mmCIF file of C-alpha atoms in Angstrom:
data_model
loop_
_atom_site.group_PDB
_atom_site.id
_atom_site.type_symbol
_atom_site.label_atom_id
_atom_site.label_comp_id
_atom_site.label_asym_id
_atom_site.label_seq_id
_atom_site.Cartn_x
_atom_site.Cartn_y
_atom_site.Cartn_z
ATOM 1 C CA MET Y 1 156.435 22.446 96.387
ATOM 2 C CA ARG Y 2 157.248 24.912 93.752
ATOM 3 C CA GLU Y 3 153.664 23.761 92.189
ATOM 4 C CA LEU Y 4 151.799 24.349 95.302
ATOM 5 C CA LEU Y 5 153.580 28.372 96.141
ATOM 6 C CA SER Y 6 152.953 29.051 91.874
ATOM 7 C CA ALA Y 7 149.194 27.916 92.994
ATOM 8 C CA ARG Y 8 149.179 29.805 96.070
ATOM 9 C CA ASP Y 9 150.471 32.625 94.340
ATOM 10 C CA GLY Y 10 147.531 32.565 91.921
ATOM 11 C CA GLN Y 11 144.968 32.668 94.519
ATOM 12 C CA ILE Y 12 146.613 35.717 96.305
ATOM 13 C CA ALA Y 13 146.898 37.221 92.769
ATOM 14 C CA SER Y 14 143.546 36.265 92.129
ATOM 15 C CA LEU Y 15 142.026 37.518 95.200
ATOM 16 C CA SER Y 16 144.036 40.822 95.008
ATOM 17 C CA GLN Y 17 142.111 41.203 92.118
ATOM 18 C CA ALA Y 18 138.351 40.683 93.397
ATOM 19 C CA VAL Y 19 139.721 43.309 95.768
ATOM 20 C CA SER Y 20 140.548 45.588 92.501
ATOM 21 C CA GLU Y 21 137.452 45.384 90.890
ATOM 22 C CA ARG Y 22 135.230 45.962 94.812
ATOM 23 C CA ASP Y 23 137.565 48.732 94.851
ATOM 24 C CA GLU Y 24 136.340 49.953 91.341
ATOM 25 C CA LEU Y 25 132.723 48.879 92.038
ATOM 26 C CA LEU Y 26 132.792 51.089 95.344
ATOM 27 C CA SER Y 27 134.049 53.740 92.673
ATOM 28 C CA ALA Y 28 131.528 53.109 90.488
ATOM 29 C CA ARG Y 29 128.885 53.325 93.158
ATOM 30 C CA ASP Y 30 130.618 56.716 94.482
ATOM 31 C CA GLY Y 31 129.651 57.612 90.516
ATOM 32 C CA GLN Y 32 126.223 56.570 91.210
ATOM 33 C CA ILE Y 33 125.306 58.558 94.267
ATOM 34 C CA ALA Y 34 127.136 61.518 93.232
ATOM 35 C CA SER Y 35 125.074 61.307 90.002
ATOM 36 C CA LEU Y 36 121.648 61.170 91.843
ATOM 37 C CA SER Y 37 122.580 63.782 94.096
ATOM 38 C CA GLN Y 38 123.118 66.327 91.192
ATOM 39 C CA ALA Y 39 119.489 64.952 90.165
ATOM 40 C CA VAL Y 40 118.114 65.430 93.278
ATOM 41 C CA SER Y 41 119.618 68.856 93.306
ATOM 42 C CA GLU Y 42 118.350 69.617 90.008
ATOM 43 C CA ARG Y 43 115.074 68.189 90.792
ATOM 44 C CA ASP Y 44 114.926 70.732 93.357
ATOM 45 C CA GLU Y 45 115.496 73.749 91.354
ATOM 46 C CA LEU Y 46 113.235 72.379 88.779
ATOM 47 C CA LEU Y 47 110.185 72.040 90.757
ATOM 48 C CA SER Y 48 108.922 74.940 88.604
ATOM 49 C CA ALA Y 49 109.027 73.774 85.438
ATOM 50 C CA ARG Y 50 107.068 71.076 83.687
ATOM 51 C CA ASP Y 51 107.445 69.853 79.906
ATOM 52 C CA GLY Y 52 111.116 70.163 80.317
ATOM 53 C CA GLN Y 53 111.745 68.530 83.426
ATOM 54 C CA ILE Y 54 109.297 65.684 81.764
ATOM 55 C CA ALA Y 55 112.279 65.440 79.229
ATOM 56 C CA SER Y 56 115.003 65.390 81.800
ATOM 57 C CA LEU Y 57 112.890 62.703 84.342
ATOM 58 C CA SER Y 58 112.351 60.434 81.390
ATOM 59 C CA GLN Y 59 115.565 60.407 80.341
ATOM 60 C CA ALA Y 60 117.019 59.963 83.794
ATOM 61 C CA VAL Y 61 114.940 56.852 84.284
ATOM 62 C CA SER Y 62 116.091 55.356 80.954
ATOM 63 C CA GLU Y 63 119.928 56.181 81.803
ATOM 64 C CA ARG Y 64 118.874 54.431 85.212
ATOM 65 C CA ASP Y 65 117.508 51.326 83.479
ATOM 66 C CA GLU Y 66 120.620 51.116 81.635
ATOM 67 C CA LEU Y 67 122.981 51.453 84.572
ATOM 68 C CA LEU Y 68 120.680 48.689 86.383
ATOM 69 C CA SER Y 69 121.159 46.551 83.673
ATOM 70 C CA ALA Y 70 125.067 47.363 83.740
ATOM 71 C CA ARG Y 71 125.288 46.825 87.388
ATOM 72 C CA ASP Y 72 123.360 43.033 86.879
ATOM 73 C CA GLY Y 73 125.655 41.966 84.622
ATOM 74 C CA GLN Y 74 128.624 43.572 87.090
ATOM 75 C CA ILE Y 75 126.768 41.391 90.240
ATOM 76 C CA ALA Y 76 126.509 38.154 87.957
ATOM 77 C CA SER Y 77 130.020 38.523 86.944
ATOM 78 C CA LEU Y 78 131.303 39.220 90.351
ATOM 79 C CA SER Y 79 129.079 36.109 91.927
ATOM 80 C CA GLN Y 80 131.368 34.140 89.315
ATOM 81 C CA ALA Y 81 134.533 35.116 90.126
ATOM 82 C CA VAL Y 82 133.421 35.012 94.272
ATOM 83 C CA SER Y 83 132.455 31.169 93.123
ATOM 84 C CA GLU Y 84 135.515 30.867 91.922
ATOM 85 C CA ARG Y 85 137.669 32.337 94.632
ATOM 86 C CA ASP Y 86 135.375 30.509 97.161
ATOM 87 C CA GLU Y 87 137.167 26.819 95.597
ATOM 88 C CA LEU Y 88 140.715 28.778 96.444
ATOM 89 C CA LEU Y 89 139.926 29.451 99.924
ATOM 90 C CA SER Y 90 142.330 26.355 101.421
ATOM 91 C CA ALA Y 91 145.694 27.928 100.194
ATOM 92 C CA ARG Y 92 147.870 30.863 101.292
ATOM 93 C CA ASP Y 93 145.554 30.818 105.055
ATOM 94 C CA GLY Y 94 147.196 33.781 106.620
ATOM 95 C CA GLN Y 95 146.849 35.721 103.504
ATOM 96 C CA ILE Y 96 143.208 34.544 102.216
ATOM 97 C CA ALA Y 97 142.024 35.901 106.177
ATOM 98 C CA SER Y 98 143.253 38.834 104.959
ATOM 99 C CA LEU Y 99 141.838 39.345 101.787
ATOM 100 C CA SER Y 100 138.433 37.821 103.055
ATOM 101 C CA GLN Y 101 138.625 40.251 105.567
ATOM 102 C CA ALA Y 102 139.287 43.357 102.977
ATOM 103 C CA VAL Y 103 136.647 41.898 100.730
ATOM 104 C CA SER Y 104 133.979 41.692 103.587
ATOM 105 C CA GLU Y 105 134.761 45.154 104.299
ATOM 106 C CA ARG Y 106 133.862 46.369 100.368
ATOM 107 C CA ASP Y 107 130.857 44.730 100.755
ATOM 108 C CA GLU Y 108 129.620 46.775 103.677
ATOM 109 C CA LEU Y 109 130.643 49.426 101.834
ATOM 110 C CA LEU Y 110 128.702 48.032 99.001
ATOM 111 C CA SER Y 111 125.664 47.948 101.162
ATOM 112 C CA ALA Y 112 125.877 51.363 102.281
ATOM 113 C CA ARG Y 113 126.562 52.586 99.156
ATOM 114 C CA ASP Y 114 123.019 50.454 98.067
ATOM 115 C CA GLY Y 115 121.248 51.820 100.916
ATOM 116 C CA GLN Y 116 122.153 55.750 100.175
ATOM 117 C CA ILE Y 117 121.544 54.867 96.129
ATOM 118 C CA ALA Y 118 117.834 53.434 97.813
ATOM 119 C CA SER Y 119 117.466 56.949 100.059
ATOM 120 C CA LEU Y 120 118.646 58.581 96.727
ATOM 121 C CA SER Y 121 115.939 57.420 94.735
ATOM 122 C CA GLN Y 122 113.943 57.714 96.964
ATOM 123 C CA ALA Y 123 114.144 61.109 96.967
ATOM 124 C CA VAL Y 124 114.157 61.369 93.314
ATOM 125 C CA SER Y 125 110.959 59.645 93.542
ATOM 126 C CA GLU Y 126 109.189 62.275 95.513
ATOM 127 C CA ARG Y 127 110.339 65.170 93.855
ATOM 128 C CA ASP Y 128 108.487 63.248 90.753
ATOM 129 C CA GLU Y 129 105.402 63.239 92.945
ATOM 130 C CA LEU Y 130 106.233 67.004 93.330
ATOM 131 C CA LEU Y 131 106.330 67.273 89.947
ATOM 132 C CA SER Y 132 103.348 65.792 89.170
ATOM 133 C CA ALA Y 133 101.546 67.612 91.841
ATOM 134 C CA ARG Y 134 102.602 71.556 90.280
ATOM 135 C CA ASP Y 135 101.774 70.254 86.950
ATOM 136 C CA GLY Y 136 98.154 69.556 88.182
ATOM 137 C CA GLN Y 137 98.242 73.156 89.712
ATOM 138 C CA ILE Y 138 99.848 74.663 86.713
ATOM 139 C CA ALA Y 139 97.006 73.150 84.478
ATOM 140 C CA SER Y 140 94.150 74.282 87.112
ATOM 141 C CA LEU Y 141 95.179 77.728 87.458
ATOM 142 C CA SER Y 142 95.402 77.881 83.367
ATOM 143 C CA GLN Y 143 91.920 76.857 82.983
ATOM 144 C CA ALA Y 144 90.989 79.375 85.870
ATOM 145 C CA VAL Y 145 92.956 82.357 83.941
ATOM 146 C CA SER Y 146 91.337 81.068 80.734
ATOM 147 C CA GLU Y 147 87.850 81.377 82.284
ATOM 148 C CA ARG Y 148 88.492 85.011 84.004
ATOM 149 C CA ASP Y 149 90.031 85.985 79.953
ATOM 150 C CA GLU Y 150 86.289 84.968 78.900
ATOM 151 C CA LEU Y 151 84.713 87.107 81.806
ATOM 152 C CA LEU Y 152 86.786 89.784 80.813
ATOM 153 C CA SER Y 153 85.964 89.693 77.265
ATOM 154 C CA ALA Y 154 82.181 89.285 78.071
ATOM 155 C CA ARG Y 155 82.695 92.021 80.147
ATOM 156 C CA ASP Y 156 84.424 94.112 77.884
ATOM 157 C CA GLY Y 157 81.554 93.001 75.080
ATOM 158 C CA GLN Y 158 79.077 94.763 77.593
ATOM 159 C CA ILE Y 159 80.621 97.695 78.450
ATOM 160 C CA ALA Y 160 81.146 98.547 74.697
ATOM 161 C CA SER Y 161 77.396 98.060 74.459
ATOM 162 C CA LEU Y 162 76.471 99.984 77.424
ATOM 163 C CA SER Y 163 79.019 102.922 76.447
ATOM 164 C CA GLN Y 164 77.156 103.299 72.614
ATOM 165 C CA ALA Y 165 74.280 103.166 74.214
ATOM 166 C CA VAL Y 166 75.009 106.188 76.814
ATOM 167 C CA SER Y 167 76.088 108.290 73.114
ATOM 168 C CA GLU Y 168 72.941 107.428 72.123
ATOM 169 C CA ARG Y 169 71.558 109.019 74.793
ATOM 170 C CA ASP Y 170 73.808 111.919 74.919
ATOM 171 C CA GLU Y 171 72.816 112.677 71.130
ATOM 172 C CA LEU Y 172 69.602 112.403 72.238
ATOM 173 C CA LEU Y 173 69.500 114.423 75.332
ATOM 174 C CA SER Y 174 71.617 117.060 73.043
ATOM 175 C CA ALA Y 175 68.702 117.015 70.498
ATOM 176 C CA ARG Y 176 66.058 117.424 73.262
ATOM 177 C CA ASP Y 177 68.276 120.393 74.753
ATOM 178 C CA GLY Y 178 67.905 121.718 71.210
ATOM 179 C CA GLN Y 179 64.417 121.277 70.714
ATOM 180 C CA ILE Y 180 64.017 123.004 74.769
ATOM 181 C CA ALA Y 181 66.118 125.887 73.671
ATOM 182 C CA SER Y 182 63.962 126.676 70.647
ATOM 183 C CA LEU Y 183 60.812 125.933 72.377
ATOM 184 C CA THR Y 184 61.993 128.239 75.601
ATOM 185 C CA ASP Y 185 62.859 131.100 72.613
ATOM 186 C CA GLU Y 186 59.692 130.632 71.265
ATOM 187 C CA THR Y 187 57.779 130.944 74.030
ATOM 188 C CA VAL Y 188 59.817 133.999 75.166
ATOM 189 C CA ARG Y 189 58.234 135.571 71.401
ATOM 190 C CA ARG Y 190 55.107 134.321 71.879
ATOM 191 C CA GLY Y 191 54.859 136.339 75.886
ATOM 192 C CA GLU Y 192 56.739 139.336 74.153
ATOM 193 C CA TRP Y 193 53.984 139.183 70.977
ATOM 194 C CA ALA Y 194 50.970 138.904 73.755
ATOM 195 C CA LEU Y 195 52.270 141.464 75.771
ATOM 196 C CA GLY Y 196 52.628 143.690 72.729
ATOM 197 C CA LEU Y 197 48.758 142.638 71.807
ATOM 198 C CA ASP Y 198 47.791 143.289 75.242
ATOM 199 C CA ALA Y 199 49.050 147.105 75.584
ATOM 200 C CA GLU Y 200 47.828 147.423 71.928
ATOM 201 C CA LEU Y 201 43.935 146.219 73.585
ATOM 202 C CA ARG Y 202 44.263 148.351 76.489
ATOM 203 C CA ASP Y 203 45.409 151.526 74.261
ATOM 204 C CA VAL Y 204 42.359 150.508 72.053
ATOM 205 C CA ARG Y 205 40.022 150.071 75.092
ATOM 206 C CA ALA Y 206 40.995 153.572 76.234
ATOM 207 C CA LYS Y 207 40.159 154.802 73.334
ATOM 208 C CA LEU Y 208 37.061 153.225 72.888
ATOM 209 C CA PHE Y 209 35.753 154.739 76.298
ATOM 210 C CA SER Y 210 36.904 158.353 76.162
ATOM 211 C CA ARG Y 211 34.925 158.084 72.295
ATOM 212 C CA ASP Y 212 32.157 156.673 74.398
ATOM 213 C CA LYS Y 213 32.449 159.882 77.192
ATOM 214 C CA GLN Y 214 32.925 162.422 74.668
ATOM 215 C CA GLN Y 215 30.018 160.970 72.896
ATOM 216 C CA PHE Y 216 27.750 160.595 76.187
ATOM 217 C CA LEU Y 217 29.016 164.182 77.222
ATOM 218 C CA ALA Y 218 27.697 165.405 73.635
ATOM 219 C CA LEU Y 219 24.456 163.734 73.593
ATOM 220 C CA ASP Y 220 23.789 165.273 77.445
ATOM 221 C CA SER Y 221 24.921 168.610 76.498
ATOM 222 C CA PRO Y 222 21.621 169.678 74.923
ATOM 223 C CA LEU Y 223 19.516 168.249 77.323
ATOM 224 C CA ALA Y 224 21.234 170.489 80.461
#
């Protein structure tokens, strides 16, 4: 009888340990959910960045791969523990039923946590897609900026060339203005000189006319 009680106590302790282990697993899953929630929040804040985000997400993927490997080991260990506990279900029926109910509740909580993890993992994947789309937009806009810079450089060259042409034309216009002013002065001087010659010519003509008249009168007087 004592051996049976001892065996039953051992079974109870083992199942209690299973419940404790599942509680620890729930705590670990809660930590994972909190970590993934933090990852989603960080990704929402970092949608405008790219290089640092890619490195951070790569690190997150690596960490999650390690966590998945650790979870696989825990699942294998717990499956073995559950199998061992299943062999002892005939002991302490009332206590086993109660503890089995506790284990079932923990399993339901684990399932709920797995659903939350899947949902948060989907959110992380969506953020990754948004980051990829942002990187594409950034690359496209960077190309557009580069093309605009090239066009601006070409326009600056054209402006510099046209400015030089305008400056050269201004110098030619200034030279032409000097020539025009010089020719204008020469034209005025020639005009004044021509007027002087015309006045002298009229004076000479008047003198010749007066002399010829006097000579004509002198020749005509004896005849009178």
